[in-house]
Coordinates of C-alpha atoms in Angstrom, one line a residue:
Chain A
X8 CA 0.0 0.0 0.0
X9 CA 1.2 3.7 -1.2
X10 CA 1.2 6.2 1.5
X11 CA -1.4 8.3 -0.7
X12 CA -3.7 4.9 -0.8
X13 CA -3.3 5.2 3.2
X14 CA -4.0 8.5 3.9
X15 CA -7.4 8.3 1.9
X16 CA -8.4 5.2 4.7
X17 CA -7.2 7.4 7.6
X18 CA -11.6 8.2 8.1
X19 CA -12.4 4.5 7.3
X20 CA -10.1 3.6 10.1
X21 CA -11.2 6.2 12.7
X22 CA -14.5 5.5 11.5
X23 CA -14.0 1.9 11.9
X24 CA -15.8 1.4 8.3
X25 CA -12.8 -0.5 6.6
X26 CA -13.0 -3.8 5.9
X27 CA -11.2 -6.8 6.9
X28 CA -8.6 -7.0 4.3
X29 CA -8.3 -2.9 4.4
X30 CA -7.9 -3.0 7.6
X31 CA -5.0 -5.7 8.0
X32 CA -3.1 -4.4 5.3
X33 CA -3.3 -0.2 6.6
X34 CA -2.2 -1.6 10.0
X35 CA 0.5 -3.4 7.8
X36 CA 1.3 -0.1 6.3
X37 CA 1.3 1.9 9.9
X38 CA 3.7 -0.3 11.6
X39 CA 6.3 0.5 8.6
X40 CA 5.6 4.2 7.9
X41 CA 6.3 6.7 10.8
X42 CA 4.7 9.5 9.0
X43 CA 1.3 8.1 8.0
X44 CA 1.1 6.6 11.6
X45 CA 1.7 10.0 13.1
X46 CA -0.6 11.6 10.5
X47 CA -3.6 8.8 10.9
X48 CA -2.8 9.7 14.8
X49 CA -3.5 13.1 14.6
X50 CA -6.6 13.0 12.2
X51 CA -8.3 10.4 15.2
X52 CA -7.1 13.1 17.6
X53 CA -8.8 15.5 15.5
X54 CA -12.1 13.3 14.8
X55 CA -12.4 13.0 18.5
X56 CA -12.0 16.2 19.6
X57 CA -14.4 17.0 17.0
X58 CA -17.4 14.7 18.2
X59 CA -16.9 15.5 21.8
X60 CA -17.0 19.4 21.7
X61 CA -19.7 19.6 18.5
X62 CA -23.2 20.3 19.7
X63 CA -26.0 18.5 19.4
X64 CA -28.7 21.2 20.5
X65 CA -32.2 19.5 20.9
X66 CA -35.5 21.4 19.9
X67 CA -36.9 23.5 22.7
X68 CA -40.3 22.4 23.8
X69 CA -42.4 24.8 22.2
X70 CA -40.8 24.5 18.8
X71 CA -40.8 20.5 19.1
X72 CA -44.9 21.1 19.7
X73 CA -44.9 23.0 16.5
X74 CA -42.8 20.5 14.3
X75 CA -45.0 17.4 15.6
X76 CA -48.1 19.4 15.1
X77 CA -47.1 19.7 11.5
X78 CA -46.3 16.0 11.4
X79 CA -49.5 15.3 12.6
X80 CA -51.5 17.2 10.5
X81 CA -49.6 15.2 7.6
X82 CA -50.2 12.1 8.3
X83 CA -53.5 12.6 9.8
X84 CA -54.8 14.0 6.4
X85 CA -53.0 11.9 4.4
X86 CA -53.5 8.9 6.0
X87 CA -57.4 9.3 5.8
X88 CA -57.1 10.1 2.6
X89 CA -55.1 6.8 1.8
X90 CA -58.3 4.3 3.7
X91 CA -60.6 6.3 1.4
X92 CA -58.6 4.9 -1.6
X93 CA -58.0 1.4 -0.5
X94 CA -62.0 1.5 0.5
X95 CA -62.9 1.0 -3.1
X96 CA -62.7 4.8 -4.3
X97 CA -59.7 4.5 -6.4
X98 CA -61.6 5.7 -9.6
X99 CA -62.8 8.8 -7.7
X100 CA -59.4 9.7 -7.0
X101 CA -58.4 9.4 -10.3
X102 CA -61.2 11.2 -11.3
X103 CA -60.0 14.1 -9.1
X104 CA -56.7 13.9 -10.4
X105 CA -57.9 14.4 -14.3
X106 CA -60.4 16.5 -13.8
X107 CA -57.7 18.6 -12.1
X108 CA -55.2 18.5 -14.8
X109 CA -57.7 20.0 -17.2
X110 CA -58.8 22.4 -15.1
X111 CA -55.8 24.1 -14.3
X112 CA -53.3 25.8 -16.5
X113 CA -50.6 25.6 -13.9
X114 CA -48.6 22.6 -13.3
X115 CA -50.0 21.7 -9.7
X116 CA -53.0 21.2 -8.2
X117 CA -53.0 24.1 -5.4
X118 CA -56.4 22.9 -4.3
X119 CA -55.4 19.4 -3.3
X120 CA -53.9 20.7 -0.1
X121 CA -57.2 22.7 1.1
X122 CA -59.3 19.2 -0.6
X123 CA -57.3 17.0 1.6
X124 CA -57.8 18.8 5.0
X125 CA -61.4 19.3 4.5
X126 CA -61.6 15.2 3.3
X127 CA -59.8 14.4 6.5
X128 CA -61.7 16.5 9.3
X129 CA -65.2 16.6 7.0
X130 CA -66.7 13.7 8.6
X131 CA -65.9 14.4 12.5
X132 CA -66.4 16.9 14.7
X133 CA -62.8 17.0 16.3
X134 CA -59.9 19.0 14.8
X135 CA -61.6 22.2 16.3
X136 CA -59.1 24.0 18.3
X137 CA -61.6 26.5 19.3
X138 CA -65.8 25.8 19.2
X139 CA -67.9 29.1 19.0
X140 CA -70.8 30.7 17.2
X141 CA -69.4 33.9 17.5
X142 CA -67.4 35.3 14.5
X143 CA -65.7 38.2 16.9
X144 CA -64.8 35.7 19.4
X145 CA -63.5 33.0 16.6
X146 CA -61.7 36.0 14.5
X147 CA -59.4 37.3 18.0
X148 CA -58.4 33.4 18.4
X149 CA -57.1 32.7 14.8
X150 CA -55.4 36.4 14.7
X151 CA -53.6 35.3 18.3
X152 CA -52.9 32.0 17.0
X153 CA -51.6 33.1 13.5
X154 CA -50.0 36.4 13.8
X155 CA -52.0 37.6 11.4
X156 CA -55.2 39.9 11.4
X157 CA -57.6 37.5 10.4
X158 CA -61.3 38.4 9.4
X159 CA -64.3 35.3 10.0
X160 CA -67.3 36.4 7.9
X161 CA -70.9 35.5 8.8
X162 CA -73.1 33.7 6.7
X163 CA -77.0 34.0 7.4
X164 CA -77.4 30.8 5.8
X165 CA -74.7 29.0 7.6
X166 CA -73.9 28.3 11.7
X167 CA -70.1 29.0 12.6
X168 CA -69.2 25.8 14.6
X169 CA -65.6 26.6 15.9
X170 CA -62.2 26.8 14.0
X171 CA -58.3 26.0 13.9
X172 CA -55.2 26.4 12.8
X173 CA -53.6 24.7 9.5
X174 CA -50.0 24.5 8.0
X175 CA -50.4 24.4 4.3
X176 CA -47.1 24.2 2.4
X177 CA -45.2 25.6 5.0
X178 CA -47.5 28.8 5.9
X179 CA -50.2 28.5 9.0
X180 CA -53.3 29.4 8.1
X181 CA -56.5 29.9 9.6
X182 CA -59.2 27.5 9.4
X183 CA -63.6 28.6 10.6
X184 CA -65.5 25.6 10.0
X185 CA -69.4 26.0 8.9
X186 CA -72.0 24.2 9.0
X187 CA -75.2 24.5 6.2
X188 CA -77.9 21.9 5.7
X189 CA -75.8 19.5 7.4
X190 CA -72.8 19.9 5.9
X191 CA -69.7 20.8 6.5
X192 CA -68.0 23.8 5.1
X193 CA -63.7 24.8 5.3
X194 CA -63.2 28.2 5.2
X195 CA -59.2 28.9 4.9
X196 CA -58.2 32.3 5.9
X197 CA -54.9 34.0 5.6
X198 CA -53.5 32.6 2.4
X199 CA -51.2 34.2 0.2
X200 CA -50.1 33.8 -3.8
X201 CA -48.4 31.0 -3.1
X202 CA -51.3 29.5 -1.2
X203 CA -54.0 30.4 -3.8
X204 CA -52.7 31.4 -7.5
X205 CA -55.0 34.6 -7.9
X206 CA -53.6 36.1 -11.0
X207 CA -56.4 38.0 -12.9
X208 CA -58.9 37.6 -10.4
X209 CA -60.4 40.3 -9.9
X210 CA -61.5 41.7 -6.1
X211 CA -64.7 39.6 -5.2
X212 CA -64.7 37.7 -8.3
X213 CA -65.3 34.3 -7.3
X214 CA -63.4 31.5 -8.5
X215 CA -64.6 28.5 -8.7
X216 CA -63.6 24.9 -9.3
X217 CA -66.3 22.1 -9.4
X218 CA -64.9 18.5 -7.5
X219 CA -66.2 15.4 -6.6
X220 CA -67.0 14.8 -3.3
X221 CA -65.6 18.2 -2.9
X222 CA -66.0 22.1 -4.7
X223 CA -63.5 24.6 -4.0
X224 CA -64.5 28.5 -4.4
X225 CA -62.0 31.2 -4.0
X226 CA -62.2 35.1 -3.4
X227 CA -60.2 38.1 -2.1
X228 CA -62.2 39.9 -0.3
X229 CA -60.9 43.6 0.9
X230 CA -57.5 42.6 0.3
X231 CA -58.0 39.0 2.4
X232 CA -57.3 35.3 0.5
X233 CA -60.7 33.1 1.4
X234 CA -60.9 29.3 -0.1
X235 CA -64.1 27.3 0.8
X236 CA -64.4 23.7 0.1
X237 CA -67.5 21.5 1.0
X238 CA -69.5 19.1 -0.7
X239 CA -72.4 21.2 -1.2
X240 CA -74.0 21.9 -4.4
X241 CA -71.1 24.3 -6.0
X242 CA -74.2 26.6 -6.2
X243 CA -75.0 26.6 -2.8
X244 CA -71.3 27.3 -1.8
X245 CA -71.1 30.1 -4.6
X246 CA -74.6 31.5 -2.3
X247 CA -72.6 31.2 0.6
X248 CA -69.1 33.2 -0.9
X249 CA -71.0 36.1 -1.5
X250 CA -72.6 36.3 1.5
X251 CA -69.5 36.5 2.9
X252 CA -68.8 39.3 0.3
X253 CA -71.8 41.3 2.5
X254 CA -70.6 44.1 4.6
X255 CA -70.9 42.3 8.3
X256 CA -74.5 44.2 9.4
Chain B
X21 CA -49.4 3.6 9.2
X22 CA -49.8 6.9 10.4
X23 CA -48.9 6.2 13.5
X24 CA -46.0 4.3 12.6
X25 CA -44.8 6.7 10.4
X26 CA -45.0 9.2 12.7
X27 CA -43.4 7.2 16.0
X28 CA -40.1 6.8 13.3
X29 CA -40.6 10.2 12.3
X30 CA -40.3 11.2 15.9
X31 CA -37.8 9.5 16.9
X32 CA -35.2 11.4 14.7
X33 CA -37.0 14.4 15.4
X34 CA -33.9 16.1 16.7
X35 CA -31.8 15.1 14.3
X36 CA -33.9 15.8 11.4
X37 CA -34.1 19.4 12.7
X38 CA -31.0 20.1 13.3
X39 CA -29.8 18.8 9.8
X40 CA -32.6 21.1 8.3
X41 CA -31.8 23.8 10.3
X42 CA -28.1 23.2 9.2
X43 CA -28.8 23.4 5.4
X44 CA -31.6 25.9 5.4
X45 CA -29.8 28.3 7.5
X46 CA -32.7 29.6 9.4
X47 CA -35.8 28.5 11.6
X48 CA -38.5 29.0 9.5
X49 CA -36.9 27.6 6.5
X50 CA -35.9 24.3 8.6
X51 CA -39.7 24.1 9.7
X52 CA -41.2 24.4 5.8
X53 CA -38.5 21.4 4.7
X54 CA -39.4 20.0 7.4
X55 CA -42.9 20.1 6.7
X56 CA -42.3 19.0 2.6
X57 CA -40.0 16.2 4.0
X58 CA -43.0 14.7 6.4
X59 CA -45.7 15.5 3.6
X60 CA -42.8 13.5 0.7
X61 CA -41.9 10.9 3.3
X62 CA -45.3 10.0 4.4
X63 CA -46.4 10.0 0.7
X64 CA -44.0 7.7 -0.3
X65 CA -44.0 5.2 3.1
X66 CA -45.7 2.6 1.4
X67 CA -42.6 2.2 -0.5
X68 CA -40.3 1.9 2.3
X69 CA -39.5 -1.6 3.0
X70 CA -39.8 -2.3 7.3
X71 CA -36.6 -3.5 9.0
X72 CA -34.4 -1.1 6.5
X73 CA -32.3 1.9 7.7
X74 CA -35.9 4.1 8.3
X75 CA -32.9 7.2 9.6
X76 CA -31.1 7.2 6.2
X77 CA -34.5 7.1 4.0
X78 CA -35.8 10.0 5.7
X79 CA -32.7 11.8 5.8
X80 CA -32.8 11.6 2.1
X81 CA -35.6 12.3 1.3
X82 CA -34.8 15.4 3.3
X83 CA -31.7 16.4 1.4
X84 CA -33.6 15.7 -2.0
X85 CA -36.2 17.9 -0.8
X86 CA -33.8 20.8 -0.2
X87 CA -31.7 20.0 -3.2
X88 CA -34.9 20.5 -4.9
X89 CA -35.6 24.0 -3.7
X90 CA -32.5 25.1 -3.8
X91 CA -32.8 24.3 -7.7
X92 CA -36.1 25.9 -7.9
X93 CA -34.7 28.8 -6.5
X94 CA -31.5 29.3 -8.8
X95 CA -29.0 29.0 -6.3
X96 CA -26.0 26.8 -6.6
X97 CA -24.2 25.8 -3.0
X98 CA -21.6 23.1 -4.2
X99 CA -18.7 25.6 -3.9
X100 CA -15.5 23.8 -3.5
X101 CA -13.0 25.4 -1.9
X102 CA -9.3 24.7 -3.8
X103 CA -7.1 24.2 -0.5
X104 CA -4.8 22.1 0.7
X105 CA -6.0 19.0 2.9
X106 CA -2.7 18.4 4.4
X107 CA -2.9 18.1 7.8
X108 CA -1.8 20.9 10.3
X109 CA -0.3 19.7 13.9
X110 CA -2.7 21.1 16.3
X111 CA -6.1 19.6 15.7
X112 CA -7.0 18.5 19.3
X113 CA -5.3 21.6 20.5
X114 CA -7.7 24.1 19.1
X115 CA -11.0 22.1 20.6
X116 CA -9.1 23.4 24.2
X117 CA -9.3 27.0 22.9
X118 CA -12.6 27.3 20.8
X119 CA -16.1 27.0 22.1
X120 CA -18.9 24.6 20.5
X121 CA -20.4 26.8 18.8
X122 CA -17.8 28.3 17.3
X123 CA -16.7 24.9 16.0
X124 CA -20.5 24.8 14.7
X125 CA -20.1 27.6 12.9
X126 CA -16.8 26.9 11.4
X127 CA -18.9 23.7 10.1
X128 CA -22.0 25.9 8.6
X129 CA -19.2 28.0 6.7
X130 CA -17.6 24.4 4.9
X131 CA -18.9 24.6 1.2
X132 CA -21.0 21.4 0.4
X133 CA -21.2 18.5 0.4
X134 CA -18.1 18.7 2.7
X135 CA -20.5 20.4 5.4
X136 CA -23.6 18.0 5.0
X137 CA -21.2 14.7 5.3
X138 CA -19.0 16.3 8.4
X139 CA -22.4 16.6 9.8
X140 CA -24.2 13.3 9.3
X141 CA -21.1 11.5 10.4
X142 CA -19.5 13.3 13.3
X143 CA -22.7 15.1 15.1
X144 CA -25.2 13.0 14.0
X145 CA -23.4 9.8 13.9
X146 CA -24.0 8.5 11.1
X147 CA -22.3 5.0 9.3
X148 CA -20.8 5.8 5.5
X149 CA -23.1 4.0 4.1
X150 CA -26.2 5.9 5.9
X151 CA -24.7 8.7 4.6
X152 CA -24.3 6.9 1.0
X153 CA -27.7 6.7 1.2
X154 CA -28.5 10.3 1.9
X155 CA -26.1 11.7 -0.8
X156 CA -26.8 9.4 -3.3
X157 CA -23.4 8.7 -3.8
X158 CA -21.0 5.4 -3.3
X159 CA -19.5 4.7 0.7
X160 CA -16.4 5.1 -1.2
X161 CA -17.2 8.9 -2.1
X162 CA -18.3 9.6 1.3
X163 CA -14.8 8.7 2.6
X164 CA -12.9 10.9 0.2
X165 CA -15.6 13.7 1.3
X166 CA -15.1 13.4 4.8
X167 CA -11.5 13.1 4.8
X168 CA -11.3 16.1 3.1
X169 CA -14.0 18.4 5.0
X170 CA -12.2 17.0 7.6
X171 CA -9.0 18.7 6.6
X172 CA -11.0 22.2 5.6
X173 CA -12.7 22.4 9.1
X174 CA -9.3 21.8 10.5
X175 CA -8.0 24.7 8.8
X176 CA -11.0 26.5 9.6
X177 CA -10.5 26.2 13.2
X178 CA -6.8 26.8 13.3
X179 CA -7.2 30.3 11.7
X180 CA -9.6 31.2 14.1
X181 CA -7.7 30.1 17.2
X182 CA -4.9 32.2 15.4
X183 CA -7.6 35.1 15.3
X184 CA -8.5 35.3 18.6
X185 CA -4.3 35.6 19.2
X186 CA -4.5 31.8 20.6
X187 CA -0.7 30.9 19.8
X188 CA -1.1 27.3 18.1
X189 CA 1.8 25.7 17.5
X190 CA 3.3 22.2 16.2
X191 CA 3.0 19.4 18.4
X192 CA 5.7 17.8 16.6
X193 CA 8.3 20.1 18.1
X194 CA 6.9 19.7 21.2
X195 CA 5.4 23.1 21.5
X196 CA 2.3 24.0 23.7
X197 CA -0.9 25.8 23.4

């Protein structure tokens, strides 16, 4: 073995990732060359010192409840969303998934994210992070939650039941939840561009993308992102989007 | 599956954040690809075979997630630095005279994917081919890399012992610190 050959095993050997015959023959090569013995030396002194005095800071609490609060709400979704497929709806996933390529000009989906949410809280009552009829009181606990001012419109036609906060690619967002003829509606607050691609839409115009189980219709609203998503009658939901428009009275 | 997913998920949690936190540079950053790693990894656990190296597949998936961005975004970070690996004297020595964290940041300033492997092996312990795994690149590879960050951080660390007027000298003639 060349001393250069050596010298390029000194991390497999501090590492103790050589193998056998590596091994035996760069001890072989260490008991006859001073130099690379003092240099392998030093580069394990080095490795050492390295691993003892590098820190290995863990995540304070309050971060580590925000990180597993994101995990959660993947898999949560995602995992209801995966029984709903092996239960036998397959071709209505598929169906989502075409009927979303045509629709949309740009390359993804941005509903999917707001679709999958809904699909995985739509059928139960839990989720809710805070359960009230009133707007004001609903509207001060997503803007303390968030950060941001947020705005929850009243609908005459449909009871606020409570609401929470979601992470949707990477930016928290708020979240009321309706109820109207015994459905569930998703009303996300607090989006941006990225969130919901609004280019040519035009203040109150409502945008609106028909989906099977579930509708998605979009708005700005004095400067504010709204997305709604329920499995009422896109109609219905397009009713309940502008009266959401409607100064609060 | 959730549940599994997340138990594995959790117990790296540390790591997985402070890897992210290493390559994104800032909190928020590390908490979004965080966030795309969980919704990528938990997309794509059906694939991942039980009994396999769970650490290493979501580590990678974390670095292809960030190599992804970072491409989306136009940047380029695999700036090699052309400097000499051979060895200075005093590499113990200066762990006596620098804190942790300025050995940390001394780290965060290697250009990658000298940075990335000195991290996954010496902080988060990682075997070669864990970290073969991650990189998508041959144990061989992660050897060569690591031998040579190595070398970089060392240098690294000397001149800023040498900064802070920290007289380092050769242990070969028997000097001292």
């Amino acid at each position: 073995m060349m001393c250069l050959d050596c010298r390029n095993l000194v991390p497999g050997w501090i590492d103790d990732e050589l193998g056998p015959v590596e091994r035996v023959e760069f001890a072989a090569h260490l008991e006859g060359c001073r130099e690379c013995a003092d240099f392998a030396r030093r580069e394990r002194d080095f490795a050492r010192g390295l691993r003892d005095r590098l820190p290995r800071p863990i995540l304070p609490a309050l971060e580590r409840e925000r990180i597993l609060s994101d995990l959660r709400s993947v898999a949560g979704g995602r995992g209801r969303s995966f029984r709903l497929v092996r239960g036998g709806a397959l071709a209505l996933a598929a169906c989502i998934v075409l009927v979303a390529g045509l629709a949309f000009s740009q390359a993804r989906d941005w509903t999917r994210a707001y679709r999958m949410d809904h699909a995985a809280h739509a059928g139960a009552s839990d989720g809710l992070e805070i359960r009230s009829a009133s707007a004001m009181e609903v509207a001060a606990w997503l803007t303390r939650a968030t950060g941001t001012p947020m705005h929850v419109p009243t609908m005459p036609d449909a009871r606020l039941l409570g609401a929470r906060t979601v992470r949707l690619r990477g930016r928290e967002v708020g979240l009321a939840v309706y109820e109207s003829g015994g459905r569930r509606l998703s009303l996300f607050l607090g989006g941006g561009q990225e969130l919901f691609p609004s280019r040519g839409l035009a203040p109150d115009q409502l945008w609106t993308r028909r989906g099977t189980p579930y509708s998605v219709v979009a708005w700005i609203h004095q400067g504010h992102f709204h997305v709604a998503v329920s499995d009422l009658p896109v109609r219905r939901l397009q009713e309940l989007a502008r009266q959401c428009q409607k100064p609060a009275t | 599956m959730k549940e599994r997913f997340e138990s594995l998920v959790e117990g790296h949690l540390d790591s997985l954040h402070r890897f992210a936190l290493s390559l994104t540079r800032d909190r928020d950053g590390a908490r979004d690809l965080l966030h795309d790693t969980f919704v990528k990894g938990f997309e794509g656990y059906g694939s991942f075979v039980a009994g396999t190296n769970f650490r290493a597949w979501i580590f990678a998936i974390l670095v292809n997630t960030f190599r992804t961005r970072v491409r989306d975004l136009g940047r380029h970070p695999h700036v090699a630095l052309d400097e000499s690996n051979e060895p200075t004297e005093d590499g113990d020595v200066v762990f006596e005279l620098l804190e942790g964290s300025e050995i940390l940041e001394a780290i965060e300033e290697l250009p990658e994917p000298y940075r990335s492997t000195v991290l996954l092996v010496d902080r988060e312990e990682m075997r070669y081919a864990e970290v073969a795994v991650v990189m998508d690149c041959p144990t061989g590879t992660v050897m060569s890399r690591l031998h040579r960050g190595r070398g970089l951080l060392r240098r690294r660390l000397r001149g800023l012992a040498l900064e802070r007027g920290f007289q380092v000298t050769d242990r070969r003639d028997g000097g001292n610190a």
